[in-house]
mmCIF file of C-alpha atoms in Angstrom:
data_model
loop_
_atom_site.group_PDB
_atom_site.id
_atom_site.type_symbol
_atom_site.label_atom_id
_atom_site.label_comp_id
_atom_site.label_asym_id
_atom_site.label_seq_id
_atom_site.Cartn_x
_atom_site.Cartn_y
_atom_site.Cartn_z
ATOM 1 C CA MET F 1 4.563 16.898 -12.388
ATOM 2 C CA LYS F 2 7.044 15.441 -10.024
ATOM 3 C CA ALA F 3 8.200 11.654 -10.382
ATOM 4 C CA LEU F 4 8.835 9.588 -7.427
ATOM 5 C CA VAL F 5 10.996 6.987 -8.007
ATOM 6 C CA ILE F 6 12.657 4.380 -5.650
ATOM 7 C CA SER F 7 15.213 1.735 -6.576
ATOM 8 C CA ASP F 8 18.220 0.836 -5.373
ATOM 9 C CA ARG F 9 19.105 -0.762 -8.723
ATOM 10 C CA THR F 10 21.917 1.512 -11.016
ATOM 11 C CA GLU F 11 19.426 -0.369 -14.612
ATOM 12 C CA ILE F 12 17.202 0.794 -13.587
ATOM 13 C CA ILE F 13 17.622 3.942 -12.495
ATOM 14 C CA ASP F 14 19.705 4.330 -15.375
ATOM 15 C CA PHE F 15 16.635 3.168 -17.703
ATOM 16 C CA VAL F 16 13.898 5.412 -15.786
ATOM 17 C CA THR F 17 15.610 8.213 -15.386
ATOM 18 C CA PRO F 18 15.889 9.824 -19.587
ATOM 19 C CA LEU F 19 12.328 8.622 -20.118
ATOM 20 C CA LEU F 20 10.492 10.413 -16.848
ATOM 21 C CA LYS F 21 13.439 13.897 -18.138
ATOM 22 C CA GLU F 22 11.720 13.713 -21.376
ATOM 23 C CA LYS F 23 8.557 14.180 -20.008
ATOM 24 C CA GLY F 24 9.403 17.214 -19.021
ATOM 25 C CA PHE F 25 8.899 15.832 -15.218
ATOM 26 C CA ASP F 26 11.054 16.505 -12.071
ATOM 27 C CA LEU F 27 12.705 13.407 -10.419
ATOM 28 C CA ILE F 28 12.212 12.612 -6.921
ATOM 29 C CA HIS F 29 14.882 10.094 -5.960
ATOM 30 C CA TYR F 30 14.105 7.655 -2.994
ATOM 31 C CA ARG F 31 16.070 4.557 -2.174
ATOM 32 C CA TRP F 32 14.339 2.656 0.518
ATOM 33 C CA ILE F 33 10.445 2.959 0.669
ATOM 34 C CA ILE F 34 9.754 3.239 4.302
ATOM 35 C CA LYS F 35 12.304 6.852 3.463
ATOM 36 C CA ALA F 36 9.877 7.022 0.725
ATOM 37 C CA LEU F 37 5.845 7.012 2.430
ATOM 38 C CA ASP F 38 7.899 9.165 5.442
ATOM 39 C CA ASN F 39 7.981 12.107 2.997
ATOM 40 C CA ILE F 40 5.554 11.534 0.772
ATOM 41 C CA GLU F 41 2.459 13.673 1.977
ATOM 42 C CA GLU F 42 5.655 15.869 1.756
ATOM 43 C CA ILE F 43 6.954 15.423 -1.797
ATOM 44 C CA GLN F 44 2.943 15.048 -3.364
ATOM 45 C CA PRO F 45 3.817 12.728 -6.523
ATOM 46 C CA ASP F 46 2.622 13.008 -9.573
ATOM 47 C CA ILE F 47 3.439 9.656 -10.554
ATOM 48 C CA ILE F 48 5.405 7.373 -8.255
ATOM 49 C CA VAL F 49 7.317 4.471 -10.085
ATOM 50 C CA LEU F 50 8.954 1.326 -8.126
ATOM 51 C CA SER F 51 10.564 -2.764 -9.195
ATOM 52 C CA ALA F 52 8.598 -5.461 -7.771
ATOM 53 C CA GLY F 53 11.510 -7.281 -7.603
ATOM 54 C CA GLU F 54 12.552 -4.729 -4.847
ATOM 55 C CA TYR F 55 10.005 -4.810 -3.146
ATOM 56 C CA PRO F 56 8.059 -8.124 -2.910
ATOM 57 C CA ARG F 57 5.399 -7.773 -0.426
ATOM 58 C CA HIS F 58 5.607 -3.341 0.132
ATOM 59 C CA TRP F 59 5.168 -2.290 -3.223
ATOM 60 C CA LYS F 60 1.204 -3.769 -2.730
ATOM 61 C CA THR F 61 1.244 -1.551 1.037
ATOM 62 C CA LEU F 62 2.080 1.423 -0.432
ATOM 63 C CA ALA F 63 0.435 1.369 -4.163
ATOM 64 C CA GLY F 64 -2.895 1.022 -1.052
ATOM 65 C CA PHE F 65 -1.245 3.214 1.334
ATOM 66 C CA VAL F 66 -0.979 5.576 -1.811
ATOM 67 C CA GLN F 67 -4.288 5.391 -3.073
ATOM 68 C CA SER F 68 -6.035 6.369 0.420
ATOM 69 C CA GLY F 69 -4.852 10.488 -0.631
ATOM 70 C CA ILE F 70 -2.101 10.484 1.828
ATOM 71 C CA GLY F 71 -0.164 11.396 -1.256
ATOM 72 C CA GLY F 72 -1.923 14.034 -3.354
ATOM 73 C CA ASN F 73 -4.983 12.906 -5.732
ATOM 74 C CA ASP F 74 -4.849 10.403 -8.982
ATOM 75 C CA VAL F 75 -1.264 9.453 -7.783
ATOM 76 C CA LYS F 76 -0.562 7.074 -10.837
ATOM 77 C CA VAL F 77 1.360 3.624 -9.528
ATOM 78 C CA TYR F 78 3.906 1.680 -12.324
ATOM 79 C CA LEU F 79 5.501 -0.816 -11.107
ATOM 80 C CA TYR F 80 8.807 -2.191 -13.008
ATOM 81 C CA GLU F 81 8.823 -5.761 -13.437
ATOM 82 C CA THR F 82 12.206 -7.335 -14.144
ATOM 83 C CA SER F 83 10.961 -10.154 -14.400
ATOM 84 C CA PRO F 84 7.187 -12.172 -15.436
ATOM 85 C CA LEU F 85 5.213 -11.565 -12.217
ATOM 86 C CA SER F 86 2.949 -13.549 -10.665
ATOM 87 C CA GLU F 87 -1.126 -14.892 -11.948
ATOM 88 C CA ASP F 88 -1.321 -13.085 -8.836
ATOM 89 C CA ASP F 89 0.435 -10.545 -7.996
ATOM 90 C CA GLU F 90 -0.604 -9.803 -11.855
ATOM 91 C CA LYS F 91 -4.172 -9.245 -10.574
ATOM 92 C CA LYS F 92 -3.464 -8.161 -7.453
ATOM 93 C CA ALA F 93 -1.268 -5.481 -9.383
ATOM 94 C CA GLU F 94 -4.752 -4.618 -11.825
ATOM 95 C CA ASP F 95 -6.599 -4.108 -8.787
ATOM 96 C CA LEU F 96 -4.534 -1.919 -7.138
ATOM 97 C CA GLY F 97 -4.752 0.317 -10.516
ATOM 98 C CA VAL F 98 -0.924 -0.555 -10.720
ATOM 99 C CA ILE F 99 0.801 0.031 -14.039
ATOM 100 C CA SER F 100 3.044 -2.230 -16.009
ATOM 101 C CA PHE F 101 5.948 0.951 -16.896
ATOM 102 C CA VAL F 102 6.870 -1.306 -20.159
ATOM 103 C CA GLU F 103 4.414 -1.139 -21.051
ATOM 104 C CA GLY F 104 1.649 1.661 -20.261
ATOM 105 C CA PHE F 105 3.930 4.769 -19.708
ATOM 106 C CA GLN F 106 5.086 5.511 -22.825
ATOM 107 C CA LYS F 107 1.452 4.756 -23.431
ATOM 108 C CA ASP F 108 -0.114 7.599 -21.334
ATOM 109 C CA TYR F 109 2.299 9.879 -21.244
ATOM 110 C CA ASP F 110 3.025 9.685 -25.772
ATOM 111 C CA SER F 111 -0.531 11.451 -26.233
ATOM 112 C CA LYS F 112 -1.632 14.890 -23.839
ATOM 113 C CA ALA F 113 -4.685 13.299 -23.440
ATOM 114 C CA VAL F 114 -3.624 10.629 -20.653
ATOM 115 C CA ASN F 115 -5.333 6.715 -21.725
ATOM 116 C CA LYS F 116 -8.507 6.934 -20.343
ATOM 117 C CA ALA F 117 -7.539 2.756 -19.655
ATOM 118 C CA ALA F 118 -4.906 3.724 -17.095
ATOM 119 C CA GLU F 119 -7.841 6.089 -15.251
ATOM 120 C CA LYS F 120 -10.119 3.698 -14.133
ATOM 121 C CA SER F 121 -10.412 3.596 -10.374
ATOM 122 C CA VAL F 122 -9.707 1.375 -8.046
ATOM 123 C CA VAL F 123 -11.713 -0.895 -6.507
ATOM 124 C CA ILE F 124 -11.167 -0.867 -2.094
ATOM 125 C CA GLU F 125 -13.510 -3.715 -0.981
ATOM 126 C CA THR F 126 -13.711 -4.976 2.420
ATOM 127 C CA ILE F 127 -11.682 -7.343 3.476
ATOM 128 C CA GLU F 128 -13.909 -10.225 3.881
ATOM 129 C CA LYS F 129 -13.969 -12.518 7.287
ATOM 130 C CA GLN F 130 -13.171 -15.341 7.007
ATOM 131 C CA SER F 131 -16.601 -18.030 6.847
ATOM 132 C CA ASP F 132 -15.468 -21.112 7.470
ATOM 133 C CA ILE F 133 -14.492 -22.281 11.256
ATOM 134 C CA SER F 134 -12.951 -25.400 10.425
ATOM 135 C CA ASP F 135 -10.367 -24.148 7.356
ATOM 136 C CA ALA F 136 -9.190 -21.031 9.603
ATOM 137 C CA LEU F 137 -7.976 -23.736 12.096
ATOM 138 C CA ASP F 138 -5.874 -25.298 9.213
ATOM 139 C CA GLU F 139 -4.104 -22.004 8.328
ATOM 140 C CA GLU F 140 -1.194 -21.452 10.727
ATOM 141 C CA ASP F 141 -1.461 -17.952 10.985
ATOM 142 C CA ASP F 142 -4.979 -17.863 11.862
ATOM 143 C CA GLU F 143 -6.407 -18.655 14.779
ATOM 144 C CA ILE F 144 -9.932 -18.208 16.512
ATOM 145 C CA ILE F 145 -9.928 -16.154 20.061
ATOM 146 C CA ASP F 146 -13.099 -15.887 22.352
ATOM 147 C CA GLU F 147 -15.286 -17.081 18.983
ATOM 148 C CA ARG F 148 -14.465 -14.454 17.021
ATOM 149 C CA LEU F 149 -13.459 -13.602 13.482
ATOM 150 C CA TYR F 150 -10.667 -12.191 12.254
ATOM 151 C CA THR F 151 -8.405 -11.487 9.547
ATOM 152 C CA ASN F 152 -4.203 -12.159 9.349
ATOM 153 C CA VAL F 153 -3.315 -7.897 7.765
ATOM 154 C CA GLU F 154 -0.415 -6.085 6.907
ATOM 155 C CA ILE F 155 -0.825 -2.761 8.156
ATOM 156 C CA ALA F 156 0.519 0.984 7.223
ATOM 157 C CA TYR F 157 -0.013 3.937 9.151
ATOM 158 C CA ASN F 158 0.155 7.400 9.726
ATOM 159 C CA GLU F 159 0.817 8.775 13.879
ATOM 160 C CA PRO F 160 0.547 12.012 14.697
ATOM 161 C CA LEU F 161 3.898 12.455 14.388
ATOM 162 C CA GLY F 162 3.708 12.194 10.972
ATOM 163 C CA ILE F 163 5.527 9.489 10.857
ATOM 164 C CA ILE F 164 4.729 5.982 8.363
ATOM 165 C CA HIS F 165 4.862 3.191 9.908
ATOM 166 C CA PHE F 166 4.239 -0.917 8.618
ATOM 167 C CA GLY F 167 3.620 -3.613 10.694
ATOM 168 C CA THR F 168 0.773 -6.463 11.083
ATOM 169 C CA GLY F 169 -1.668 -7.604 12.894
ATOM 170 C CA ARG F 170 -5.811 -8.730 12.977
ATOM 171 C CA TYR F 171 -8.603 -7.474 11.967
ATOM 172 C CA TYR F 172 -11.997 -7.901 13.248
ATOM 173 C CA GLU F 173 -14.117 -6.862 10.591
ATOM 174 C CA ASP F 174 -17.758 -7.434 13.296
ATOM 175 C CA GLU F 175 -16.811 -5.576 15.559
ATOM 176 C CA LYS F 176 -14.771 -2.727 13.049
ATOM 177 C CA ILE F 177 -11.299 -3.150 15.099
ATOM 178 C CA ILE F 178 -7.934 -3.001 14.314
ATOM 179 C CA GLU F 179 -4.735 -4.933 17.088
ATOM 180 C CA LEU F 180 -1.329 -4.446 16.208
ATOM 181 C CA GLU F 181 1.166 -4.725 18.747
ATOM 182 C CA SER F 182 2.376 -0.285 18.882
ATOM 183 C CA LYS F 183 3.253 2.145 20.961
ATOM 184 C CA LEU F 184 0.458 4.792 19.877
ATOM 185 C CA THR F 185 -1.047 7.032 22.474
ATOM 186 C CA ASN F 186 -5.033 5.838 24.126
ATOM 187 C CA GLY F 187 -7.176 8.494 22.075
ATOM 188 C CA SER F 188 -4.949 9.182 19.478
ATOM 189 C CA LEU F 189 -6.291 9.761 15.704
ATOM 190 C CA LEU F 190 -4.723 7.706 13.125
ATOM 191 C CA LYS F 191 -5.771 9.577 9.996
ATOM 192 C CA TYR F 192 -4.601 7.154 7.064
ATOM 193 C CA ILE F 193 -5.012 3.372 7.705
ATOM 194 C CA SER F 194 -4.627 0.927 4.915
ATOM 195 C CA LEU F 195 -5.223 -3.312 5.806
ATOM 196 C CA PHE F 196 -4.151 -5.872 3.125
ATOM 197 C CA ASP F 197 -4.645 -8.796 3.126
ATOM 198 C CA GLY F 198 -2.912 -10.247 0.068
ATOM 199 C CA ASN F 199 -6.485 -9.877 -1.328
ATOM 200 C CA ASN F 200 -8.004 -6.006 -1.773
ATOM 201 C CA VAL F 201 -6.441 -3.649 0.554
ATOM 202 C CA ILE F 202 -8.968 -0.418 2.318
ATOM 203 C CA SER F 203 -8.139 2.656 3.492
ATOM 204 C CA PHE F 204 -9.839 5.328 7.036
ATOM 205 C CA SER F 205 -9.617 6.937 9.649
ATOM 206 C CA GLY F 206 -9.321 5.303 13.208
ATOM 207 C CA THR F 207 -8.938 6.098 17.286
ATOM 208 C CA VAL F 208 -6.414 4.388 19.257
ATOM 209 C CA GLU F 209 -9.059 2.829 22.740
ATOM 210 C CA ASN F 210 -7.262 0.897 24.399
ATOM 211 C CA ILE F 211 -3.462 -0.695 24.522
ATOM 212 C CA VAL F 212 -2.661 -3.770 27.214
ATOM 213 C CA ASP F 213 1.039 -5.325 27.418
ATOM 214 C CA GLY F 214 2.132 -3.185 24.578
ATOM 215 C CA LEU F 215 -0.868 -4.613 21.951
ATOM 216 C CA ALA F 216 -2.997 -1.503 20.229
ATOM 217 C CA SER F 217 -7.092 -1.573 19.945
ATOM 218 C CA ILE F 218 -7.914 1.356 17.006
ATOM 219 C CA LYS F 219 -11.704 1.353 15.959
ATOM 220 C CA VAL F 220 -12.644 2.346 12.364
ATOM 221 C CA CYS F 221 -14.104 6.157 11.889
ATOM 222 C CA GLU F 222 -15.224 5.980 8.681
ATOM 223 C CA LEU F 223 -15.160 3.511 6.438
#
């Protein structure tokens, strides 16, 4: 079994390493989350441990991206919490199937059978479009262009060469189109795409259909 630990903090590494080795895991350590994601398909870890404090935004994107299957099947993500999560983050962690390392790791691996409660499947919901135009006008980050409604999202995608990228963009749910700034090539197939709107994650494949002035349009292929 392989455990991927993503952290640059000695106290976290020193705490989780003996516990992982005691349970028979081979340890793979990365200090940078982007580098870990670049290699996650090759690593195929059984579990991933990372710190919410070190990566306050990217832990959610990683968890959603892992759920797309790129890192393997049934990969468990454990969050090392150096301070209590906010109410919103606790809810997001629950929705993404993320488990508290301190509370969940020993419980999962103290017996031969993995705790069934920790195996619940993650419900990945379709990102809801903005339904109230007046509210959208009040939001600094939300706009209406040509009367089309979109959601501002964080994006993680695996380009044809296998490199994983993070970015921000817009998702037009009615048209099943993603727009983001990118140097992708027209016609490219992106096998793994994950979007995160701050609450939910949605994953699919897509095809680059048009690039104008560095803005790429990606058509959703599978949903």
